[in-house]
CSV table of C-alpha atoms in Angstrom, one decimal:
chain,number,residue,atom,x,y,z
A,1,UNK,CA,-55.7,11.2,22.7
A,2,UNK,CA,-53.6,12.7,20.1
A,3,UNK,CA,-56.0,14.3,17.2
A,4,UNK,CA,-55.3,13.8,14.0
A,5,UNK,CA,-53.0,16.2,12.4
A,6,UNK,CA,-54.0,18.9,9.6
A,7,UNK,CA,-52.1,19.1,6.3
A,8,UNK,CA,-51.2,22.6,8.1
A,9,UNK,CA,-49.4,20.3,10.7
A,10,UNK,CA,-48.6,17.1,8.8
A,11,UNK,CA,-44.9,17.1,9.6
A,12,UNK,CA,-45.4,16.1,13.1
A,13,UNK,CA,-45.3,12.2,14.3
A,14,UNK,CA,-44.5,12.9,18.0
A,15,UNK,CA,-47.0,13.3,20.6
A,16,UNK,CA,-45.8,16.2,22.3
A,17,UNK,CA,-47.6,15.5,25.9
A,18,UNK,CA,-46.2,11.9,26.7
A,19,UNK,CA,-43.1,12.6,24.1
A,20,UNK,CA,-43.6,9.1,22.3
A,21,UNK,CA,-44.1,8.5,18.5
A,22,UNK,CA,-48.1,8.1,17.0
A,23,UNK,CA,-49.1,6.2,14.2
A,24,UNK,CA,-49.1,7.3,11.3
A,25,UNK,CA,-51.9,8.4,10.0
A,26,UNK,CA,-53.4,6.8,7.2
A,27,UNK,CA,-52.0,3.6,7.7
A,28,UNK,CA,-48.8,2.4,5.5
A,29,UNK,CA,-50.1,4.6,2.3
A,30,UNK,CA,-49.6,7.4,4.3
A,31,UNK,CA,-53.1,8.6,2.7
A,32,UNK,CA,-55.8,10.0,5.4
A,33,UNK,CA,-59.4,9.3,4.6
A,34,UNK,CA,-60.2,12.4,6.0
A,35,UNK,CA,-59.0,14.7,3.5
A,36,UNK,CA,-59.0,12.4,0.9
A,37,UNK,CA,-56.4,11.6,-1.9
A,38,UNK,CA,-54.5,14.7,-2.1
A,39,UNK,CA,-53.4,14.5,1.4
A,40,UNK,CA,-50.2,12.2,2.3
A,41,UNK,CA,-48.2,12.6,5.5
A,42,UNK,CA,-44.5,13.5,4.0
A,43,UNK,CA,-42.7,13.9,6.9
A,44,UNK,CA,-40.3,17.2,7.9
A,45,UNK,CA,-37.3,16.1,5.6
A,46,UNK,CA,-38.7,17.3,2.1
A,47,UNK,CA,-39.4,20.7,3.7
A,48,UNK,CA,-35.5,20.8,3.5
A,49,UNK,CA,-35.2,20.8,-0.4
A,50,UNK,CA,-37.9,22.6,-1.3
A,51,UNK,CA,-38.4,26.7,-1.8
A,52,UNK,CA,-35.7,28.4,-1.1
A,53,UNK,CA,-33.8,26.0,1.4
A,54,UNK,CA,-31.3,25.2,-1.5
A,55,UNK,CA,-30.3,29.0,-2.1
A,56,UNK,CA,-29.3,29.2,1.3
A,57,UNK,CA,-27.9,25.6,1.4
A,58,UNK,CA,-25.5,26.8,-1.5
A,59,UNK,CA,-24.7,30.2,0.0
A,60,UNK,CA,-24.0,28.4,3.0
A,61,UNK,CA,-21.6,26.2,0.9
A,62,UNK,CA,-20.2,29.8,-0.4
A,63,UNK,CA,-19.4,31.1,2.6
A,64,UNK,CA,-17.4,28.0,4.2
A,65,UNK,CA,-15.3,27.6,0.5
A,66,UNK,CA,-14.8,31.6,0.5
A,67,UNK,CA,-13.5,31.6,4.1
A,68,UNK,CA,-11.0,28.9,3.7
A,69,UNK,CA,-9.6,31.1,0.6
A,70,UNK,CA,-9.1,33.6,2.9
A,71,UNK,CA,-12.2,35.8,2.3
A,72,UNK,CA,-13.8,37.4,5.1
A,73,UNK,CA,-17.5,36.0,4.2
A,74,UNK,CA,-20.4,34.8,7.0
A,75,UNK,CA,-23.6,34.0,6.0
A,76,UNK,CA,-25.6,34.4,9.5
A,77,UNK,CA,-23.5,37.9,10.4
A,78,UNK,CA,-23.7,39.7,7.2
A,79,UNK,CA,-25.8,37.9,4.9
A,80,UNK,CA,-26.4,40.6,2.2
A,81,UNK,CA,-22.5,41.1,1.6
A,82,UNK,CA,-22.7,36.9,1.0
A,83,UNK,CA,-25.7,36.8,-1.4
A,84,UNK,CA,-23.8,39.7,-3.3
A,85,UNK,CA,-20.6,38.1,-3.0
A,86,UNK,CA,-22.3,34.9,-4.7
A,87,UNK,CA,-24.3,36.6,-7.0
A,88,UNK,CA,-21.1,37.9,-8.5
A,89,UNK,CA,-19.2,34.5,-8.0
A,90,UNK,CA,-22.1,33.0,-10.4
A,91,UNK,CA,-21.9,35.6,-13.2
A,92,UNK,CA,-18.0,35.1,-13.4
A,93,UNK,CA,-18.2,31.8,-13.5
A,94,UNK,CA,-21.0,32.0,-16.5
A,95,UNK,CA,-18.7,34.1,-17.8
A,96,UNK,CA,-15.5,32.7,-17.7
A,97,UNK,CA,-17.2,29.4,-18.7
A,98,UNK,CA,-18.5,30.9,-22.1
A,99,UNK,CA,-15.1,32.5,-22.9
A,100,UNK,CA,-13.3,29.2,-22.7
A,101,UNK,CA,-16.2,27.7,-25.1
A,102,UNK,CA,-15.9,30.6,-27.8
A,103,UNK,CA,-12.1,30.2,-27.7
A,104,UNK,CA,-11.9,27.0,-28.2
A,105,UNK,CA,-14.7,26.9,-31.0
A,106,UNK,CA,-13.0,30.2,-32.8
A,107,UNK,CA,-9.3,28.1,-32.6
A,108,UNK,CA,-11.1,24.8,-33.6
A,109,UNK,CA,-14.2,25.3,-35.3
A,110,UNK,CA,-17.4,23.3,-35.0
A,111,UNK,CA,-20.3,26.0,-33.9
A,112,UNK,CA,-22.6,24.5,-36.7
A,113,UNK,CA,-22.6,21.2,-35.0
A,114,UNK,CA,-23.6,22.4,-31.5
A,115,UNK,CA,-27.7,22.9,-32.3
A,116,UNK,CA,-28.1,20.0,-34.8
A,117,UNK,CA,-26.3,18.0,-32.5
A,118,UNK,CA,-29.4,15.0,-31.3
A,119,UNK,CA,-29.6,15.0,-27.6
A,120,UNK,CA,-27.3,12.8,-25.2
A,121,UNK,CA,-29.8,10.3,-24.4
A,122,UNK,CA,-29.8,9.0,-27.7
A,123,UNK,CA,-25.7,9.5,-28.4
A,124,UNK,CA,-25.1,7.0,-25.7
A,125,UNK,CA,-28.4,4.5,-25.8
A,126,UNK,CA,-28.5,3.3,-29.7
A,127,UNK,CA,-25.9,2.1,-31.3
A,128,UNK,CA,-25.9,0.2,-34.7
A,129,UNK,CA,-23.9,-3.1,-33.2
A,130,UNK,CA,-25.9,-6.2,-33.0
A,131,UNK,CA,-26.1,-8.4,-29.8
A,132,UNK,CA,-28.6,-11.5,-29.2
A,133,UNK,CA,-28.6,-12.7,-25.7
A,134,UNK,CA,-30.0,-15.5,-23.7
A,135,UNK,CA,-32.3,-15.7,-20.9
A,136,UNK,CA,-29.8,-15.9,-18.1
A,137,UNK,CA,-28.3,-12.6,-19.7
A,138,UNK,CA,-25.3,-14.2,-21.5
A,139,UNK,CA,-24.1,-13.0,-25.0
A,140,UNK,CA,-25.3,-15.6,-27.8
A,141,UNK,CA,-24.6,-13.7,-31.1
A,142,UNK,CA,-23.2,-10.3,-31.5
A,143,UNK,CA,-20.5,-9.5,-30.1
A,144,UNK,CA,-17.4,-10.8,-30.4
A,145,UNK,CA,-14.2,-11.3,-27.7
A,146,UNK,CA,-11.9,-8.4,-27.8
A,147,UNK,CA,-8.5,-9.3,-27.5
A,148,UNK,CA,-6.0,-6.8,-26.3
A,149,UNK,CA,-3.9,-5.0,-28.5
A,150,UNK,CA,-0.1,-4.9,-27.6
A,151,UNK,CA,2.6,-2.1,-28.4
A,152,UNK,CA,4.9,-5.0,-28.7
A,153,UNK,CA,5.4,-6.8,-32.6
A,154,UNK,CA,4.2,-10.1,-32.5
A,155,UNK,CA,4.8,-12.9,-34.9
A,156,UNK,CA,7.6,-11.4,-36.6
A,157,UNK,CA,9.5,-14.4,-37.7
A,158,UNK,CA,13.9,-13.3,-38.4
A,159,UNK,CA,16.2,-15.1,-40.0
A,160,UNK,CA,14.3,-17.6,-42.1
A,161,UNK,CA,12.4,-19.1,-38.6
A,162,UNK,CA,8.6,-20.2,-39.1
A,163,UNK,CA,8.4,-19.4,-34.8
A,164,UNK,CA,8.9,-16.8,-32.3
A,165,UNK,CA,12.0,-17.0,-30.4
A,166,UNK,CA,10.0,-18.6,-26.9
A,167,UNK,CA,8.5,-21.1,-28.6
A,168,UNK,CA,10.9,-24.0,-27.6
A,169,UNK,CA,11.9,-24.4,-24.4
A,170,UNK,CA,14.5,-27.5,-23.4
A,171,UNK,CA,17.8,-28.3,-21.1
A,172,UNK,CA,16.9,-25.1,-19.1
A,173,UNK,CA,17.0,-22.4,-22.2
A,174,UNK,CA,14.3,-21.0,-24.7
A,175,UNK,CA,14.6,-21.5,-28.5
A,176,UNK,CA,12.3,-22.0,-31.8
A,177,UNK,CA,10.4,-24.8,-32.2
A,178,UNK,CA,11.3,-25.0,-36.3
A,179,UNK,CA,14.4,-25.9,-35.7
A,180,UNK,CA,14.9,-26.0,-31.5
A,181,UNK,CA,17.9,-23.6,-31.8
A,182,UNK,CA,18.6,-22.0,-28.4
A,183,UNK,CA,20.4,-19.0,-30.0
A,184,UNK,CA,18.6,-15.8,-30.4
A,185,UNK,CA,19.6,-14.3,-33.6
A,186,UNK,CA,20.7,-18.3,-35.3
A,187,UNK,CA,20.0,-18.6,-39.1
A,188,UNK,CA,16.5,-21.0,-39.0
A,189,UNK,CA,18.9,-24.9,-40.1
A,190,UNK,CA,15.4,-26.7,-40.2
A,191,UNK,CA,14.4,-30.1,-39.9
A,192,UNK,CA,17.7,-30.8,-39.6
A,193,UNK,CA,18.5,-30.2,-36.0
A,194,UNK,CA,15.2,-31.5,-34.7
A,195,UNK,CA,17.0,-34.4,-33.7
A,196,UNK,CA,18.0,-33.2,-30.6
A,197,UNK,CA,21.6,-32.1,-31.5
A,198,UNK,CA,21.9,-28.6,-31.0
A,199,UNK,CA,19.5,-28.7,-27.9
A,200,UNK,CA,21.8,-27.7,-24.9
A,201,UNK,CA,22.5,-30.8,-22.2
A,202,UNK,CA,20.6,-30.6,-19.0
A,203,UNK,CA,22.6,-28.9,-16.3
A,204,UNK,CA,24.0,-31.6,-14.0
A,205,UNK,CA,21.9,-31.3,-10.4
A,206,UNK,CA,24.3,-29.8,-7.5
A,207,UNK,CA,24.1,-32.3,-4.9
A,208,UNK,CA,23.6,-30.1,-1.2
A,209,UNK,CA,26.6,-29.5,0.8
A,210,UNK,CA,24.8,-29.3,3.8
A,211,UNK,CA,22.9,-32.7,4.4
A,212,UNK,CA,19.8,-32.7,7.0
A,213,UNK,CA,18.8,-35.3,8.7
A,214,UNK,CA,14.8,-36.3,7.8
A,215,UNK,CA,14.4,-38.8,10.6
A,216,UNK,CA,15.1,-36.0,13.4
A,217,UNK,CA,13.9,-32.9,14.2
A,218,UNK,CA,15.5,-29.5,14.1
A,219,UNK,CA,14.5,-29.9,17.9
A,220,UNK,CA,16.8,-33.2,18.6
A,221,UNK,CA,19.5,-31.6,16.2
A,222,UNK,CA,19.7,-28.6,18.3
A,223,UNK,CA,19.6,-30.4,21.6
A,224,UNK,CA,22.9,-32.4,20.2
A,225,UNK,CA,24.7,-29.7,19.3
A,226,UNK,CA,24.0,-28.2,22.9
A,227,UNK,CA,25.2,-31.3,24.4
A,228,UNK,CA,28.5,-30.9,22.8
A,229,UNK,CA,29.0,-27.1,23.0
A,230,UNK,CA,28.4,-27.9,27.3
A,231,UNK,CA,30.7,-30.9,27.2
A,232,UNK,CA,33.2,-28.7,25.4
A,233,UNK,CA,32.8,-25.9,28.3
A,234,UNK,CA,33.5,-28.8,30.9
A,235,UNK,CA,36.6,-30.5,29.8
A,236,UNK,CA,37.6,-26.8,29.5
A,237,UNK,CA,37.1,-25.8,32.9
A,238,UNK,CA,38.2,-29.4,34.2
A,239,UNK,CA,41.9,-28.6,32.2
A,240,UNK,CA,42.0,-24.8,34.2
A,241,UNK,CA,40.9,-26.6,37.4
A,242,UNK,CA,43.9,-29.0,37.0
A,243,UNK,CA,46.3,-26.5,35.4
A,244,UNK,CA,45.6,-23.0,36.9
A,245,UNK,CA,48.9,-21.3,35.7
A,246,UNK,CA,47.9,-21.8,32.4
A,247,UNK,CA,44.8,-20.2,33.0
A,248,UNK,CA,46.4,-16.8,34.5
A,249,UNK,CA,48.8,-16.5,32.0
A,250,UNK,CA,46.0,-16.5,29.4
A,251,UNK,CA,44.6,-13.8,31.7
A,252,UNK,CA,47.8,-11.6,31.9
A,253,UNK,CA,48.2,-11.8,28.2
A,254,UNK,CA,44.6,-10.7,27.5
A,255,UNK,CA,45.2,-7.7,30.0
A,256,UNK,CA,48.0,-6.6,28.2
A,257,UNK,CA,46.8,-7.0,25.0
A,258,UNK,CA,43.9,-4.5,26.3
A,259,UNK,CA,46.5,-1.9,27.9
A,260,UNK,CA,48.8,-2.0,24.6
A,261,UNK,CA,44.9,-1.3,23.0
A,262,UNK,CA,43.9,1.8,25.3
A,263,UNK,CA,47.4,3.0,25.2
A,264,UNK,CA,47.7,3.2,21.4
A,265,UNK,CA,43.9,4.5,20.9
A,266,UNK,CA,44.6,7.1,24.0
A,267,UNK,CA,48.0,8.3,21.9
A,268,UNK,CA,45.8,8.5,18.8
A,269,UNK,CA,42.9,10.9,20.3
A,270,UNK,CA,40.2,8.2,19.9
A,271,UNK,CA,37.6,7.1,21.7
A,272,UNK,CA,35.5,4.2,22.4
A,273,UNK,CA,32.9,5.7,23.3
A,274,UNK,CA,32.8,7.7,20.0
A,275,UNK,CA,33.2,4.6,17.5
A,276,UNK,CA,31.7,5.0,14.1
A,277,UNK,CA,28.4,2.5,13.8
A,278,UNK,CA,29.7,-1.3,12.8
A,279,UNK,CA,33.2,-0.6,12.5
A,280,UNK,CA,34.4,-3.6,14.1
A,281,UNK,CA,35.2,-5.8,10.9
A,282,UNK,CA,35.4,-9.2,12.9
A,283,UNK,CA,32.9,-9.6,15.3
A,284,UNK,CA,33.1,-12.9,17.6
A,285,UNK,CA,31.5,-14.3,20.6
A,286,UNK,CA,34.7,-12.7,23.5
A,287,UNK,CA,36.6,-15.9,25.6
A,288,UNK,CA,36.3,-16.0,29.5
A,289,UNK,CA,39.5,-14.4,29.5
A,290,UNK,CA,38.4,-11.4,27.6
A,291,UNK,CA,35.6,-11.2,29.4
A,292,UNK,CA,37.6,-11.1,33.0
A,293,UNK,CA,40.2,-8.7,31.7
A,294,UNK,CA,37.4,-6.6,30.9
A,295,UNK,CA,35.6,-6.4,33.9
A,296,UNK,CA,39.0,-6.1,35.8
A,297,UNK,CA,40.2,-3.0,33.6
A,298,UNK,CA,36.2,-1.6,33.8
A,299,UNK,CA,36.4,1.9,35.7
A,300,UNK,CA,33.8,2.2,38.0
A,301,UNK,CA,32.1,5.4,38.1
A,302,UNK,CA,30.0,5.0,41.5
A,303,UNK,CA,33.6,4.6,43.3
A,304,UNK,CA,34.5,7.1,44.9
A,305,UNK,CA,38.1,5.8,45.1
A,306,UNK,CA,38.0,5.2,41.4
A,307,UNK,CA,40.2,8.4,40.6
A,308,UNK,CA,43.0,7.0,42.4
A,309,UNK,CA,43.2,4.1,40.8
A,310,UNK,CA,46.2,3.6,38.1
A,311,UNK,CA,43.9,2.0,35.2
């Protein structure tokens, strides 16, 4: 059985010989009827800021600040040169701290004020403003709604108007409302033109160009369009299945549209290899033709024949 600890030995709630946690003593009150009301189990943690714990705490603090300036300060290897280093970091900052406050009371003035001044409590707690509230914590009397300033000039009425220009809005414009005038700087005509002359027409409605189908979907409409695009391909290769010539001799001029191509860029010291990014100004989906002619005029590196060949 764990004894009960001393006020010597208060800090300790673990049972050192079976390494578990003991109650603690005196209940939830933490007061021990042993040694009566003055004693009360605290714990280990307030031994941390009290005594001189928060010197070192803030030469600690010193030292870490100081080294990442580039000083050459350690508190546990040469702890007098850090309490001196401190002790003269404190009085410079007293220092410097006073200096500023003369300078600025010799330049503005004021040093009378500074010991009749009452203390800060009272600056910021009373005030000589009024304000009732209810139970549930709402405002009653008192205090009224602030409404926000603006830099802005407001209500400035021009040119004979009784409104702000913004007041009116009709046929897609803004106007006043005295008169419903759409023009900015317009002399103010009055009743007058509240009959709905001078307000601007509505702007006809474009009809759309492009007109969608509601009753299908965008799946169905694609699906169409793929059904004509492939029945397009067919009758295409039906007509070079009946009429091969025509078929080569689209060939034979792609191929020497291509050579007349490499030939001219060749002569011109460019390369394709080296374009400039998106300098093609027409870019289109290339035929079967172009396609051919450029696998056929391709060189192949992994040939071992390829330097022989012509193209």
């Amino acid at each position: 059985r764990s004894p009960t600890p001393s006020p010597a030995h208060s800090s300790s709630w673990l049972r050192t010989a079976t390494c578990d946690w003991r109650s603690r003593p005196g209940g939830s009150s933490g007061i021990n009827a042993e040694y009566g009301q003055s004693y009360r189990l605290r714990g280990e943690n307030f031994v941390r800021s009290t005594g001189q714990v928060k010197e070192i705490t803030k030469l600690q603090l010193f030292s870490w600040e100081a080294g990442e300036r580039g000083s050459n300060v350690h508190l546990q290897a040469e702890p007098t040169k850090a309490a001196l280093l401190h002790k003269e970091y404190v009085k410079r900052k007293d220092e410097f701290k006073s200096e500023v406050s003369n300078a600025i009371i010799d330049k503005y003035g004021g040093k009378e004020h500074l010991h009749n001044a009452p203390p800060k409590e009272l600056l910021l707690a009373t005030t000589e403003e009024y304000v009732e509230y209810s139970r549930t914590g709402k405002i009653v009397k008192g205090q009224e709604k602030i409404i926000p300033k603006s830099k802005y000039q407001e209500e400035v009425h021009v040119n004979g108007h009784t409104a702000v220009y913004g007041s009116f809005f009709g046929g897609g414009k803004w106007g006043y409302k005295c008169c419903r005038s759409c023009e900015k700087q317009a002399y103010c005509t009055g009743a007058a033109s509240r009959s709905g002359a001078n307000v601007p027409a509505k702007a006809p409605e474009i009809a759309p160009t492009n007109e969608v189908d509601r009753s299908r979907s965008l799946l169905e409409i694609h699906q169409e369009k793929m059904v004509e695009v492939n029945k397009k391909k067919k009758e295409k290769i039906q007509k070079d299945i009946e009429n091969p010539q025509a078929r080569e001799d689209r060939l034979k001029k792609v191929l020497a549209d291509l050579d007349q191509k490499r030939e001219a860029e060749a002569a011109a010291g460019l390369d394709e290899r080296k374009r400039s990014y998106n300098s093609m100004a027409d870019i289109v989906e290339p035929s079967e033709e172009e396609m051919e002619a450029y696998k056929l005029r391709k060189h192949m590196t992994a040939d071992p024949m390829s330097g022989f060949s012509k193209t």
